[in-house]
CSV table of C-alpha atoms in Angstrom, one decimal:
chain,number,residue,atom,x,y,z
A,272,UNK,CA,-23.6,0.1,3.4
A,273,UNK,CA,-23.5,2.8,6.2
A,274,UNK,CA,-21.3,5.5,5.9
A,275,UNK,CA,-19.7,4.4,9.4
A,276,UNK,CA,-18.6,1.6,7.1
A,277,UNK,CA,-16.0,3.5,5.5
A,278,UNK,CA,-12.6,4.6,6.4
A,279,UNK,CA,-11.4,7.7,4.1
A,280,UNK,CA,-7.5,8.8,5.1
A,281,UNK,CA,-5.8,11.1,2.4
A,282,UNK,CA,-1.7,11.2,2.5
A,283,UNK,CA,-0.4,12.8,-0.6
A,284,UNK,CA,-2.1,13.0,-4.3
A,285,UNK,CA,-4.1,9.7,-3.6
A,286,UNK,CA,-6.8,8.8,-1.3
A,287,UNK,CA,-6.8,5.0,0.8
A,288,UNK,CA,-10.8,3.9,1.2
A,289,UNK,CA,-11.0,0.8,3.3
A,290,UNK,CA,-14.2,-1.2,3.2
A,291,UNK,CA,-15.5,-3.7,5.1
A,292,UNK,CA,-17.1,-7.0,2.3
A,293,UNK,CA,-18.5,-10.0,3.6
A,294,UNK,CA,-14.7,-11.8,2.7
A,295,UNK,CA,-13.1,-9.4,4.9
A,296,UNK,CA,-11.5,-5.7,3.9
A,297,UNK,CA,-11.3,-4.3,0.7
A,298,UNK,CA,-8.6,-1.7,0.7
A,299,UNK,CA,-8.4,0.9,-2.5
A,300,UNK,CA,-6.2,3.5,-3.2
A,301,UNK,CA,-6.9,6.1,-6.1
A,302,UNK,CA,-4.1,8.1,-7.5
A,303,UNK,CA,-4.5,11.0,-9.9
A,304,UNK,CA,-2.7,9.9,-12.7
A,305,UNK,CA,-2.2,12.1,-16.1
A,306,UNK,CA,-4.4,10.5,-18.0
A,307,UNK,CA,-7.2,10.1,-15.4
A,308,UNK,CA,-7.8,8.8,-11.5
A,309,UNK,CA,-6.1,5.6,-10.8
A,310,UNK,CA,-7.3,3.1,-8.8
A,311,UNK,CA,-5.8,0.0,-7.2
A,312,UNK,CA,-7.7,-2.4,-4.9
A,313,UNK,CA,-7.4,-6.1,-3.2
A,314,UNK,CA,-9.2,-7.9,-0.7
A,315,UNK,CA,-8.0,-9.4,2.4
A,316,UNK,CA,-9.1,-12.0,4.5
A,317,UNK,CA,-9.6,-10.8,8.2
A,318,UNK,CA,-7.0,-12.6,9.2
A,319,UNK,CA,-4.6,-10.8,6.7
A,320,UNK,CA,-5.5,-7.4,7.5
A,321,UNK,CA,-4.7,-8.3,10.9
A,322,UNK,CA,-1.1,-8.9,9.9
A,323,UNK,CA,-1.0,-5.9,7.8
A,324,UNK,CA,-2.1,-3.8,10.5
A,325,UNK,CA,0.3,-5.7,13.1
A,326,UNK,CA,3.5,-6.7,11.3
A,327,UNK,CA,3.2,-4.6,8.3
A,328,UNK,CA,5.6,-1.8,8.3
A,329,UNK,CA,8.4,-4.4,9.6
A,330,UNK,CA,7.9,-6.0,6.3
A,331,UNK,CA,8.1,-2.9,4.7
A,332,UNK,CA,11.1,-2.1,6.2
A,333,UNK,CA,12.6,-5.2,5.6
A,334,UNK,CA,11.8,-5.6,1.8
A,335,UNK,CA,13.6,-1.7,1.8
A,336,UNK,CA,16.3,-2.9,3.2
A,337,UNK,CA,16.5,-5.8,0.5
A,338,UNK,CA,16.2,-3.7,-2.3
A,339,UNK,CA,19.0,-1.5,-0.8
A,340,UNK,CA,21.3,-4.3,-0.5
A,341,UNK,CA,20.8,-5.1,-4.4
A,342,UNK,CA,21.5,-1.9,-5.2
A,343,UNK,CA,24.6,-1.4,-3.4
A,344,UNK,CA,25.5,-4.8,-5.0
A,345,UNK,CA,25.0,-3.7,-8.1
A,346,UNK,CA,26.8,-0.5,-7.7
A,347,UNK,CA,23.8,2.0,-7.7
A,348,UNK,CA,21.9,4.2,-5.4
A,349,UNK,CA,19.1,6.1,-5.6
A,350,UNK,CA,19.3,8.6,-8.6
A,351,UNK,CA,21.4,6.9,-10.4
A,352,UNK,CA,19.4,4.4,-11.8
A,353,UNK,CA,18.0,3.3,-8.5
A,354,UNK,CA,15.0,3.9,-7.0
């Protein structure tokens, strides 16, 4: 694979690699974790990434706005046994 192939972006401890695989995009993101790097990865279809890319922080938003709801339903808030 080319190097052009790759997309590095670090935000924070971890670092997102996305990579382009015959199925799509494979997106990882490694963590430093105390007992060693951590590293979590999935594949999405084309199509997928496309709605990540286009719809996803409005689903992010929304499932926040879900778990806050719970919360408040269940009396807590974050630091006190929320999130």
């Amino acid at each position: 694979m080319r190097k052009k192939d790759h997309c590095y972006g670090a935000d924070g401890p971890g670092l997102v690699e996305l990579r382009p695989v015959r199925r799509g995009v494979e997106i990882s993101i490694t963590e430093a974790g105390p007992d060693g790097d951590i590293e979590l990865s999935s594949v999405l279809s084309l199509e997928e990434f496309r709605e990540l890319l286009c719809d996803g922080l409005d689903v992010i938003r929304q499932v926040d706005a879900l778990r806050d709801e719970a919360m408040r339903m269940r009396g807590l808030t974050r630091g006190n046994g929320g999130c």
